[in-house]
CSV table of C-alpha atoms in Angstrom, one decimal:
chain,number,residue,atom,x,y,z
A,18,UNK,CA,-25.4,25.3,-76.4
A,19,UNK,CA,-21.8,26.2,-75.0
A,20,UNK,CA,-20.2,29.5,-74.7
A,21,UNK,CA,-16.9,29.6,-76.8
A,22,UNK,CA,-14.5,29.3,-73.8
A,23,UNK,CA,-16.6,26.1,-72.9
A,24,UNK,CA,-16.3,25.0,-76.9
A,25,UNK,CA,-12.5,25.3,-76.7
A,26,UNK,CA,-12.2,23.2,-73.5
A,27,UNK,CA,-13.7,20.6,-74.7
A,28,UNK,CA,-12.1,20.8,-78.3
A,29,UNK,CA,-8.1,21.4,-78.2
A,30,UNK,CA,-6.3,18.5,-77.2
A,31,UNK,CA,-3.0,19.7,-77.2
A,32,UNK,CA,-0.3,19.4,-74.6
A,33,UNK,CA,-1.1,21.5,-71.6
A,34,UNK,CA,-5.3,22.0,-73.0
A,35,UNK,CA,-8.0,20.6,-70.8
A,36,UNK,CA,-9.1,17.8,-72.6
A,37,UNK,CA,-5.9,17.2,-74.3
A,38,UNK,CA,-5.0,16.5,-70.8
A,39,UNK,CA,-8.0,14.1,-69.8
A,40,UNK,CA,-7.4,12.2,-73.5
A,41,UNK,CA,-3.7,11.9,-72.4
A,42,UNK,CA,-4.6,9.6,-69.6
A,43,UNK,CA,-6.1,6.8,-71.9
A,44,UNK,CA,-4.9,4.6,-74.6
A,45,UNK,CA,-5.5,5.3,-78.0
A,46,UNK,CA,-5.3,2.8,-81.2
A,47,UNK,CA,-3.4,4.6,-83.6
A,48,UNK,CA,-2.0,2.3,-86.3
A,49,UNK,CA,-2.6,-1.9,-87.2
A,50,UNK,CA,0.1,-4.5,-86.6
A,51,UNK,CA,-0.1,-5.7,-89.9
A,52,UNK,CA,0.6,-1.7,-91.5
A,53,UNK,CA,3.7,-2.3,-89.3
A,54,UNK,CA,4.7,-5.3,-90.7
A,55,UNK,CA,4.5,-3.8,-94.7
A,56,UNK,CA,5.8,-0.1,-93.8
A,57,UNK,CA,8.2,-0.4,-90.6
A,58,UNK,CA,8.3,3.7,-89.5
A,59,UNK,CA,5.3,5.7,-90.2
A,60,UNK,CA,5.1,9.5,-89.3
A,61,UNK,CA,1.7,10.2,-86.9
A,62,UNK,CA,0.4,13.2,-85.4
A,63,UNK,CA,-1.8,12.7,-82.2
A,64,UNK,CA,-3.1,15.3,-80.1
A,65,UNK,CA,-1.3,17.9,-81.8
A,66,UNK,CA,2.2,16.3,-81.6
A,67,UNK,CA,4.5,15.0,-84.7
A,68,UNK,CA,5.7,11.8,-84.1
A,69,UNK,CA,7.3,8.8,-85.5
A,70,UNK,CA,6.0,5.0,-85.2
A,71,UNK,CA,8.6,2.4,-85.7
A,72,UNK,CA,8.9,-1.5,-85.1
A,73,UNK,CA,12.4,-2.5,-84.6
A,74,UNK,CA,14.1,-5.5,-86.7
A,75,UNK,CA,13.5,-7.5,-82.6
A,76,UNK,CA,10.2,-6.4,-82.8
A,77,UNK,CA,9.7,-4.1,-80.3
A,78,UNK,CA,7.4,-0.4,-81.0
A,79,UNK,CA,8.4,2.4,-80.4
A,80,UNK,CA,6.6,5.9,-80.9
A,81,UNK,CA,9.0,9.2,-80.8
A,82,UNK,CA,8.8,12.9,-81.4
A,83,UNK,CA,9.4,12.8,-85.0
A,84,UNK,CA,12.8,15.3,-85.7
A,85,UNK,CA,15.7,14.2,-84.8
A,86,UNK,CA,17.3,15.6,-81.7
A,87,UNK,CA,20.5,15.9,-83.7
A,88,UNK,CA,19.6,18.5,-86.3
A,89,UNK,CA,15.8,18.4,-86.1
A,90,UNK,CA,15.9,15.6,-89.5
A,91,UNK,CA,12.7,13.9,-90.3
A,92,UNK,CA,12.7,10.7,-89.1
A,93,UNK,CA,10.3,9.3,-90.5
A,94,UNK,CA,12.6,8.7,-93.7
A,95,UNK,CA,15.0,7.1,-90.8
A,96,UNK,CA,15.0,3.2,-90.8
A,97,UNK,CA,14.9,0.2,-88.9
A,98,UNK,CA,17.8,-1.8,-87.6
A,99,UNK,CA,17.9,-4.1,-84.6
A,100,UNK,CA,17.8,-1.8,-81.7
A,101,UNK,CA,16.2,0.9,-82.7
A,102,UNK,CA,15.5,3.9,-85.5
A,103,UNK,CA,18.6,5.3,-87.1
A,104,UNK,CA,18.4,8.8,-88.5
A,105,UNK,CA,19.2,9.1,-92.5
A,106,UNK,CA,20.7,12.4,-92.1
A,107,UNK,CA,24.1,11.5,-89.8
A,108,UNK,CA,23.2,8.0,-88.4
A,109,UNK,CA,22.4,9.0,-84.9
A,110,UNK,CA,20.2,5.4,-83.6
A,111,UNK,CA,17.2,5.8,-81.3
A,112,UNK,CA,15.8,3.2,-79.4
A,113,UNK,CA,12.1,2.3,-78.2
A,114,UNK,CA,12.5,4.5,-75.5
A,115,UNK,CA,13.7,7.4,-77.3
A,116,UNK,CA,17.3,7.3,-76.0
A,117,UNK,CA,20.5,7.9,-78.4
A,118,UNK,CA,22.3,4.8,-78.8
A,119,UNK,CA,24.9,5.4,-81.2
A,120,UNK,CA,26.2,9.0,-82.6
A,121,UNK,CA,29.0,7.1,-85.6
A,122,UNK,CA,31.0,10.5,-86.1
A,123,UNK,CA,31.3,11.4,-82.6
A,124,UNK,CA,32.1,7.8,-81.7
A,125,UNK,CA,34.9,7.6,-83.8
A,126,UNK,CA,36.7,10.8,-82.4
A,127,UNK,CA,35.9,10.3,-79.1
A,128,UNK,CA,35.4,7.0,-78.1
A,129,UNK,CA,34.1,7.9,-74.6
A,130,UNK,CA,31.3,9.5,-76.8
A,131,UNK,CA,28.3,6.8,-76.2
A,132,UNK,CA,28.3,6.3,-72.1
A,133,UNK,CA,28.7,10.5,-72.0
A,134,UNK,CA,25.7,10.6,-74.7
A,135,UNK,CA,22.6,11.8,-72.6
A,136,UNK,CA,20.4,12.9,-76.0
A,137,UNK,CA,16.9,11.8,-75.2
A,138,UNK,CA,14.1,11.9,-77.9
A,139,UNK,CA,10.3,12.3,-76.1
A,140,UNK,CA,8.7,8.7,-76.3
A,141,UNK,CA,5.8,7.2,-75.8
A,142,UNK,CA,4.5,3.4,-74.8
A,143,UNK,CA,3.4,1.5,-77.5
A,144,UNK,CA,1.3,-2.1,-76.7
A,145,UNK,CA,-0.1,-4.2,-79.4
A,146,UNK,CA,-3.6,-5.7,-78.8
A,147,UNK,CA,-6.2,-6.6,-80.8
A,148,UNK,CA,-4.8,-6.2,-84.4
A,149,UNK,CA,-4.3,-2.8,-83.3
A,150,UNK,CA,-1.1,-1.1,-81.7
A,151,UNK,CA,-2.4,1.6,-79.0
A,152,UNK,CA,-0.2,4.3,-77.6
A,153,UNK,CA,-0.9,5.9,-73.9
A,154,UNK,CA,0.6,9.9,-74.7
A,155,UNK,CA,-0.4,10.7,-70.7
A,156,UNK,CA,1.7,10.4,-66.8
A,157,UNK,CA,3.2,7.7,-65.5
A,158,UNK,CA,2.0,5.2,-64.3
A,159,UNK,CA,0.5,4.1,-67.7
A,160,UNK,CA,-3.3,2.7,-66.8
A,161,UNK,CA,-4.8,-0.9,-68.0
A,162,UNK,CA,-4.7,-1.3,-71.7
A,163,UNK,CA,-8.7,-2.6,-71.8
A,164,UNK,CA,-9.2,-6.0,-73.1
A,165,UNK,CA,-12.3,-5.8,-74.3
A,166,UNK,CA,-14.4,-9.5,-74.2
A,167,UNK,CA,-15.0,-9.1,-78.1
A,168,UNK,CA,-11.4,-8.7,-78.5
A,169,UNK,CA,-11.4,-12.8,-77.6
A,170,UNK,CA,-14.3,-14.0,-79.4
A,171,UNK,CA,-13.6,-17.1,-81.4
A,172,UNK,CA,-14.6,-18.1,-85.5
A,173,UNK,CA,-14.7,-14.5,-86.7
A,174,UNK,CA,-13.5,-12.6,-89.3
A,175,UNK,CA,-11.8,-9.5,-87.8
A,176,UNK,CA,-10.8,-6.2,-89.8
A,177,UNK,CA,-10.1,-2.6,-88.7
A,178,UNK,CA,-10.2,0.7,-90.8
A,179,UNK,CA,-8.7,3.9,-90.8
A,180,UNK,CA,-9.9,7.5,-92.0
A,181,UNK,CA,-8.4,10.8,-91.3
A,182,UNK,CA,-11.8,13.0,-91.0
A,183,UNK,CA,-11.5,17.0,-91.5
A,184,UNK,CA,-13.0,17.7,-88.0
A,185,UNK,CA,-12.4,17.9,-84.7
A,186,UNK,CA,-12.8,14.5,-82.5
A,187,UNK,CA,-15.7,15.4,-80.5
A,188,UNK,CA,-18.2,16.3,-83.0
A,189,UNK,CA,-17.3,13.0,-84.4
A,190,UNK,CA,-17.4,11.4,-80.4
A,191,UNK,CA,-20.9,13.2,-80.0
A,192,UNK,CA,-22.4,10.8,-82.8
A,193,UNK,CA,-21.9,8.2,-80.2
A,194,UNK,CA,-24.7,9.1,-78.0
A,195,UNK,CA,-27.1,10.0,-80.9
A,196,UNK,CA,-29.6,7.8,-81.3
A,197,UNK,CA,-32.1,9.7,-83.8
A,198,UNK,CA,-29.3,10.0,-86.3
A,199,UNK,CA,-29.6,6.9,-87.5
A,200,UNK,CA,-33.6,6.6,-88.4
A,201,UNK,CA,-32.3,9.6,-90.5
A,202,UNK,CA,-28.5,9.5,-91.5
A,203,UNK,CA,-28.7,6.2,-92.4
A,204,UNK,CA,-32.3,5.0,-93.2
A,205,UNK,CA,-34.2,7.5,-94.5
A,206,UNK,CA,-31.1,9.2,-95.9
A,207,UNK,CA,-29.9,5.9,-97.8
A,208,UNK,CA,-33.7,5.7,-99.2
A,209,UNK,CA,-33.5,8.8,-100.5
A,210,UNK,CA,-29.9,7.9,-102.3
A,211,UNK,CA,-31.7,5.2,-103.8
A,212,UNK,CA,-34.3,7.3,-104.9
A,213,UNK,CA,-37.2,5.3,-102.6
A,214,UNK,CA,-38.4,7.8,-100.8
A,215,UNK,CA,-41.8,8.6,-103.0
A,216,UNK,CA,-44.4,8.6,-100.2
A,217,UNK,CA,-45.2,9.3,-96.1
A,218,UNK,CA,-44.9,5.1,-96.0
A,219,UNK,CA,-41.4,5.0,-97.3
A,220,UNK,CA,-39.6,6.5,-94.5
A,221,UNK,CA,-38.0,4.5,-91.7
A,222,UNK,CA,-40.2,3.8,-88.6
A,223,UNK,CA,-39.7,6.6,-86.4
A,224,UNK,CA,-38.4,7.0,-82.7
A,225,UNK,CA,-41.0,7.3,-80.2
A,226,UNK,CA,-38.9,6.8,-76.5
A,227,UNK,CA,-34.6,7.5,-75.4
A,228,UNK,CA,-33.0,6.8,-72.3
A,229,UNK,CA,-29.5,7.0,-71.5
A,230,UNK,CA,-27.8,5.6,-68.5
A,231,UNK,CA,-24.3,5.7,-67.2
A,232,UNK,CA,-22.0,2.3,-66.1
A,233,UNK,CA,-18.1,1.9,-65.2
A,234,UNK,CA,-17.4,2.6,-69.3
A,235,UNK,CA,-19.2,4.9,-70.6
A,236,UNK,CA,-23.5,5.1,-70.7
A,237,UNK,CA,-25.7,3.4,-72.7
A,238,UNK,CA,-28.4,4.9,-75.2
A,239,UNK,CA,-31.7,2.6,-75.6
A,240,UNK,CA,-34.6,3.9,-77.7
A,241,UNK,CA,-37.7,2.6,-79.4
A,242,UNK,CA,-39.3,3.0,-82.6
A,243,UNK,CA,-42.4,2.6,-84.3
A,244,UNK,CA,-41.3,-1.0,-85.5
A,245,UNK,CA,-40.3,-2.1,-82.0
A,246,UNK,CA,-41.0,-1.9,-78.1
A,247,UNK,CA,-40.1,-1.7,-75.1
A,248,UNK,CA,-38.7,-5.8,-74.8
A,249,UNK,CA,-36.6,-5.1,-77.8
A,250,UNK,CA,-32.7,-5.7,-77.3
A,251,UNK,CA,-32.4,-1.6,-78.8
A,252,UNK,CA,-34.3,-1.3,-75.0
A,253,UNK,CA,-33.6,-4.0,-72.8
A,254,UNK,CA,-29.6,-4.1,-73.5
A,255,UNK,CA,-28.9,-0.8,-75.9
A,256,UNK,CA,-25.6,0.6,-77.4
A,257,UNK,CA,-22.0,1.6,-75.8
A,258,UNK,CA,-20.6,5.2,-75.7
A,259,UNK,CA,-17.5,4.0,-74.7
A,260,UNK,CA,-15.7,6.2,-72.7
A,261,UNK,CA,-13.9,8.6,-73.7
A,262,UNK,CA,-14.1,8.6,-77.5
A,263,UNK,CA,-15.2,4.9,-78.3
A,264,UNK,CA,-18.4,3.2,-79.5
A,265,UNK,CA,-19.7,-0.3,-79.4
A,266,UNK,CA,-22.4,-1.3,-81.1
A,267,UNK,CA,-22.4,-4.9,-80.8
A,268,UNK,CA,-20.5,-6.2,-83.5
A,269,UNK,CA,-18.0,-3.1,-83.8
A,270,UNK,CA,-16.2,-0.8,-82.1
A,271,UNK,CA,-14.8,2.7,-83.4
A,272,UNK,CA,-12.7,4.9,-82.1
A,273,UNK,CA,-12.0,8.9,-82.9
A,274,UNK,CA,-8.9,9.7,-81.9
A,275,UNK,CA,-7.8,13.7,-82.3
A,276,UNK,CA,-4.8,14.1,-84.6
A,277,UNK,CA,-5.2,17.9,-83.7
A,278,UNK,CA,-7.6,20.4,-82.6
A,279,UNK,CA,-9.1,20.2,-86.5
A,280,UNK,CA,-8.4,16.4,-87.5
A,281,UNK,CA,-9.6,13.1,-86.6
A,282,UNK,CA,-8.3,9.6,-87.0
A,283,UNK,CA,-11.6,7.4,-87.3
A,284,UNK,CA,-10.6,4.0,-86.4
A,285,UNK,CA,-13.2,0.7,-86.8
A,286,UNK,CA,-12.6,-2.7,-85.7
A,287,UNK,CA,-15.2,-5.1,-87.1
A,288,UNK,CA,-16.0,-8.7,-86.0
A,289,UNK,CA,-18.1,-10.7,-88.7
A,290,UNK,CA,-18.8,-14.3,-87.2
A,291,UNK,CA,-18.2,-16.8,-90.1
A,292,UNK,CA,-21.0,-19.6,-90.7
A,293,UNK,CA,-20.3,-22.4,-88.7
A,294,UNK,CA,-19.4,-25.0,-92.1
A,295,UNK,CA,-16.3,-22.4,-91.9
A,296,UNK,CA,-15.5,-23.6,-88.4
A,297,UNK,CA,-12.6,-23.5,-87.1
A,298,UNK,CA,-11.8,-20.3,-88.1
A,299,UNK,CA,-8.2,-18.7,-86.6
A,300,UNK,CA,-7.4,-15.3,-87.5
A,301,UNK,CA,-3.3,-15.7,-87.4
A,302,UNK,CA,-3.4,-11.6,-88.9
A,303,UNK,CA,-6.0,-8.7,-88.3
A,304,UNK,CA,-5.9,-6.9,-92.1
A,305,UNK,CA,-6.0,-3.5,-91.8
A,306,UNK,CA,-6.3,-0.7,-94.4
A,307,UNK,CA,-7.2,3.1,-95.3
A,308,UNK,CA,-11.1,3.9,-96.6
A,309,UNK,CA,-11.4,6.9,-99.0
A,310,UNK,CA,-13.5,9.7,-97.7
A,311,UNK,CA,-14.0,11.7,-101.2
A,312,UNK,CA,-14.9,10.8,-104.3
A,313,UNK,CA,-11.7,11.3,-106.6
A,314,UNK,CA,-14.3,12.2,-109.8
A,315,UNK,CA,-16.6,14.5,-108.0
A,316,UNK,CA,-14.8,15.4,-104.8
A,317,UNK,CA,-17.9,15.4,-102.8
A,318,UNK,CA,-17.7,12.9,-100.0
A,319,UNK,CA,-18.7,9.6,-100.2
A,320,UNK,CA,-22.6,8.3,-98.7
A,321,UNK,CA,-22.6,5.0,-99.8
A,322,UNK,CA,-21.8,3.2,-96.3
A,323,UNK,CA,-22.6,3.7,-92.7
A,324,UNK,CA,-19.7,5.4,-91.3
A,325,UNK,CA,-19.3,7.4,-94.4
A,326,UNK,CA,-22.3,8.5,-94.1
A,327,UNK,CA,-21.4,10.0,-90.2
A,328,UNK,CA,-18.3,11.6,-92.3
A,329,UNK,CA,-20.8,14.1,-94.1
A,330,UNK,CA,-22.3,14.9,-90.7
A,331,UNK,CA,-19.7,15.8,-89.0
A,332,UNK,CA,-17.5,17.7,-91.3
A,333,UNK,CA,-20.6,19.5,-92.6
A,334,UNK,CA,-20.3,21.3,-88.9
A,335,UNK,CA,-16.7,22.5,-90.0
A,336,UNK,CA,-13.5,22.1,-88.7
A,337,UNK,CA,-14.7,23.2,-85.2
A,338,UNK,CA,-17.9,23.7,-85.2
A,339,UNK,CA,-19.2,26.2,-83.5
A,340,UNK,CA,-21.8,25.3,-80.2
A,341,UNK,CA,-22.7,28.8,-79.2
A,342,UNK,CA,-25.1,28.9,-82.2
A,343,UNK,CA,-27.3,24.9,-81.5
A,344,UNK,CA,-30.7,24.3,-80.7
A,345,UNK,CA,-30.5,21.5,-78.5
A,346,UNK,CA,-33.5,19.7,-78.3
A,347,UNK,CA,-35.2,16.4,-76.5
A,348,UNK,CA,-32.9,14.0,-79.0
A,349,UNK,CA,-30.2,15.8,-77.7
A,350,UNK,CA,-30.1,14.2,-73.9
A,351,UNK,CA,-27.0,12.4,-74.6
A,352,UNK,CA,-25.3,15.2,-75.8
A,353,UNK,CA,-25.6,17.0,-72.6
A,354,UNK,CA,-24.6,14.0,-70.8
A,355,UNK,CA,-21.5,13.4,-72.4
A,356,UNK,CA,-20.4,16.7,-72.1
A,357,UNK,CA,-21.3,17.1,-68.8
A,358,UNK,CA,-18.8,14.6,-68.4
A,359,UNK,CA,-15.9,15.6,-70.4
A,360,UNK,CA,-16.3,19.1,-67.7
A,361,UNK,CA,-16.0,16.7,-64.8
A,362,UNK,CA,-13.0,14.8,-66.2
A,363,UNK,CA,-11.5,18.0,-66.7
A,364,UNK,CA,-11.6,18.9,-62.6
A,365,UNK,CA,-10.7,15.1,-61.9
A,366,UNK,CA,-7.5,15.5,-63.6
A,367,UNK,CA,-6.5,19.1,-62.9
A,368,UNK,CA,-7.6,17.4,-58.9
A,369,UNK,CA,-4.7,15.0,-59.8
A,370,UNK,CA,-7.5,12.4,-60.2
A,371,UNK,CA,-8.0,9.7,-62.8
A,372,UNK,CA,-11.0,10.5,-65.4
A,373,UNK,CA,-13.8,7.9,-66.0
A,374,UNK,CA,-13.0,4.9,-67.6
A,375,UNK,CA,-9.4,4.7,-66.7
A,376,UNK,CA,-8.8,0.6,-65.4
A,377,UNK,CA,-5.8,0.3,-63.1
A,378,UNK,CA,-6.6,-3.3,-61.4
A,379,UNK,CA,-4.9,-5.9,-63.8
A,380,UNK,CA,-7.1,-8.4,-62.5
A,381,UNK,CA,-10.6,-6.4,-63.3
A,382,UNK,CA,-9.0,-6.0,-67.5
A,383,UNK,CA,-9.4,-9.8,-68.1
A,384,UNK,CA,-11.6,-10.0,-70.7
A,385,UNK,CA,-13.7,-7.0,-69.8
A,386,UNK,CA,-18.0,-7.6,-70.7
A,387,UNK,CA,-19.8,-4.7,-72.9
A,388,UNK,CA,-23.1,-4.6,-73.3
A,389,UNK,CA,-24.3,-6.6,-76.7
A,390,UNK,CA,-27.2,-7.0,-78.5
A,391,UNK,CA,-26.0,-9.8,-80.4
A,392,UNK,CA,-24.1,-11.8,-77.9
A,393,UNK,CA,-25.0,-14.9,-78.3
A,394,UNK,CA,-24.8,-14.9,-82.0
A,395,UNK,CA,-21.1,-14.1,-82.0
A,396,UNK,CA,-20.2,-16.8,-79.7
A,397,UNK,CA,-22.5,-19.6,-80.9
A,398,UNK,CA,-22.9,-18.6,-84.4
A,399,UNK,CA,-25.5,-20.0,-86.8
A,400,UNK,CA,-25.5,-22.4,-90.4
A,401,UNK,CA,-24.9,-20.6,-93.4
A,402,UNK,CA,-28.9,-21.5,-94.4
A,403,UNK,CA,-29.8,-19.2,-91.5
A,404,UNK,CA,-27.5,-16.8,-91.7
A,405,UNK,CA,-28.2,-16.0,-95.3
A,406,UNK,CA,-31.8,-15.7,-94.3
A,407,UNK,CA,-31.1,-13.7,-90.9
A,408,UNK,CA,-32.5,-10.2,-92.0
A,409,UNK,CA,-29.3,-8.2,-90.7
A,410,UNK,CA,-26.4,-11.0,-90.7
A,411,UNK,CA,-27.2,-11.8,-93.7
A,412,UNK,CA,-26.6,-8.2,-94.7
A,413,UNK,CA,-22.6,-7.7,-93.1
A,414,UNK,CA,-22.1,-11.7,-94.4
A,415,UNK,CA,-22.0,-10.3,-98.2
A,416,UNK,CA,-21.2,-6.7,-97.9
A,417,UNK,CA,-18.8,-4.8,-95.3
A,418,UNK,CA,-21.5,-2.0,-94.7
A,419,UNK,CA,-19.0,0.3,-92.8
A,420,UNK,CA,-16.5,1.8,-95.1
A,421,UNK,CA,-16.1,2.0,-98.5
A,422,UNK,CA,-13.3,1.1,-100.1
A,423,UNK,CA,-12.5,-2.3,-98.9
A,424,UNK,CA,-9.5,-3.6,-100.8
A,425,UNK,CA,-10.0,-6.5,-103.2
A,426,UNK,CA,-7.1,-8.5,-101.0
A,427,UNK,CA,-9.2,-7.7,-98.0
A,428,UNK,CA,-12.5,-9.1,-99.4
A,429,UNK,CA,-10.2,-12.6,-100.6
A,430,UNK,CA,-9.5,-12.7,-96.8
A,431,UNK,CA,-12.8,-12.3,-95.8
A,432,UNK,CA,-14.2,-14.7,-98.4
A,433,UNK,CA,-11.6,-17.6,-97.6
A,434,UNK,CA,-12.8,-17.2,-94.4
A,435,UNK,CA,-16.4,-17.6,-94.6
A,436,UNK,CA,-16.7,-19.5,-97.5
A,437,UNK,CA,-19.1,-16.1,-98.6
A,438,UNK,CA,-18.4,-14.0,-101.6
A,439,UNK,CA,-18.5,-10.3,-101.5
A,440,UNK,CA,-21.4,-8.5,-103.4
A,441,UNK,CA,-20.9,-4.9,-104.8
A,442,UNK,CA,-22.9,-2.1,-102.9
A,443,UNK,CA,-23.8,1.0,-104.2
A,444,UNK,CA,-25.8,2.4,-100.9
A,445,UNK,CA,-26.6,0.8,-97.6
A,446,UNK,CA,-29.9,-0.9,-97.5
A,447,UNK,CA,-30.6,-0.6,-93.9
């Protein structure tokens, strides 16, 4: 357990806190390209900021406090033009890198008005990667953008989701060293929706060995269960805390990125290799697009997919939940781990040193390896007679088990591109 001083340490994230400090030194994705491209200025919040998100008529990003430094409008309901974001309240223009670049009323009565203007809006860089546009909130000099190796493999079908979760990020991020959660979140729980679990034999084989190691990006969790051993890829290769508040489990990554000290955007970037009669397959657009979290008829949360299911989980804990009161116990290695290292990121950067997993060579972020399970699946792919018979590709081939909510122009995409129709699901079969 942690005391409440260590609780808030690790929990607010906003300017001048802790950890809001260590998260300010990575990137974080915060929006999709594609979102850009339909709604050209969206208002975020990250880390306990208000900010506006905006892609100029020339293309360029740019992410600004969100009231303008004029009269404190909302800019947000600002628009677009060539240069920059132009306030709807008296016209004042702001470009990417927050400066004002046109003030129309002033201009006109004192045409010296513009070079004397030094109004300067807070900004933040913006970088598209990835289907995904990531913004780095922290000191210059900005780090490495990483560029992940998945992020380049060829003949998939790529999508990433969005959620705004009722919690804060780290009881979200702690799910992502939890092995044990997931013979019960998912498995057992999702037999029990189903109404299968009648006897002792229906439950899902259970865990019998963890181990946890670190590397440059994170650690890795490995375990074993009753239905496998120890040359198992779960053991041999295992899955990806990513560091600080990612996870890669092989095929996807997600990311929980604090909107405050009580919110989370959950973000998910899934890559479905097609069958290879759908080969070639080139992605030209990432789709993108917000899951529901609550059931509009009952307003209980949704349990029908994976991540969904995490959702009850970690809002059940409350907004903060409240550490001094756990029970750790021997499934609960990896907590300790990752907090552990979330205190010694905290001295690194009040030291004036980088945290773990920052990347500052340019020539070590080319294409960077993780750890997968299913490597050489996604780059070699199989025919659509064994993939249909594969006993888990088979599975993410007809359904996106993830999120709920997958938009009907979403599942055309993904069935042009594998040639594979989408089948209704009522509750993961895992």
């Amino acid at each position: 357990m942690l005391s409440p001083e260590k609780n808030r340490q690790l929990t607010q994230v906003g300017p001048g806190m802790p950890m809001g400090e260590v998260l300010r030194r990575h990137w974080h994705p915060i929006a999709g390209v594609d979102a850009l491209d339909r709604q050209p200025v969206q208002a975020v919040r990250l880390m306990g900021e208000d900010l506006v998100l905006f892609k100029t008529q020339e293309g360029e990003y740019g992410l600004t406090e969100r009231h303008c430094a004029h009269r404190s409008a909302d800019l947000s309901y600002g628009y677009v033009e060539a240069r920059g974001l132009r306030c709807n309240y008296h016209g004042w223009q702001f470009d990417v890198e927050g400066r004002c670049i046109q003030q129309p009323f002033e201009e006109a009565v004192n045409p010296q008005a513009r070079a004397q203007c030094k109004v300067r809006l807070k900004a933040y860089p913006v970088k598209a990667k990835a289907g995904l546009l990531w913004a780095y909130l922290g000191p210059a000099p900005a780090p490495e953008l990483p560029d992940w190796e998945p992020f380049h493999w060829e003949n998939g079908f790529v999508q990433a989701v969005f959620a705004e979760i009722p919690c804060n990020w780290l009881q979200t991020q702690e799910n992502a060293i939890d092995p044990v959660h997931f013979e019960w979140m998912h498995a057992n729980w999702s037999r029990q929706l189903r109404g299968q679990l009648q006897t002792p034999a229906d439950y899902a084989p259970t865990h019998l060995k963890l181990a946890f190691e670190e590397f440059e990006h994170g650690f890795l969790y490995k375990r074993v269960s009753e239905d496998t051993n120890e040359q198992h890829p779960l053991w041999t290769i295992g899955r990806v805390c990513l560091w600080p508040n990612g996870f890669f489990l092989g095929d996807h990554f997600e990311w929980r990125v604090p909107i405050d000290d009580e919110n989370t955007l959950s973000v998910t970037w899934a890559f479905l290799r097609v069958p290879r009669e759908a080969e070639p397959c080139v992605q030209t657009s990432i789709p993108t697009w917000t899951s529901p979290i609550k059931d509009e008829r009952t307003g209980r949360w949704i349990t029908s997919h994976v991540i969904n299911q995490d959702i009850v989980a970690w809002v059940g804990q409350g907004r903060v939940t409240d550490r001094s009161r756990e029970n750790l116990g021997a499934s609960d290695r990896g907590i300790a781990l990752l907090r552990r290292q979330l205190f010694d990121d905290i001295e690194a950067v009040q030291a004036g040193r980088d945290p773990k997993g920052v990347l500052r060579d340019p020539a070590q972020n080319q294409r960077v390896f993780l750890p997968s399970d299913a490597r050489d699946f996604f780059l070699n792919g199989l025919p659509l007679a064994d993939y249909q018979r594969h006993p888990k590709w088979a599975r993410l081939l007809q359904h996106f088990i993830f999120h709920a909510g997958q938009p009907e122009w979403v599942q055309a995409t993904h069935e042009a591109a594998t040639g594979v129709k989408i089948q209704p699901i009522d509750v993961i079969d895992l």
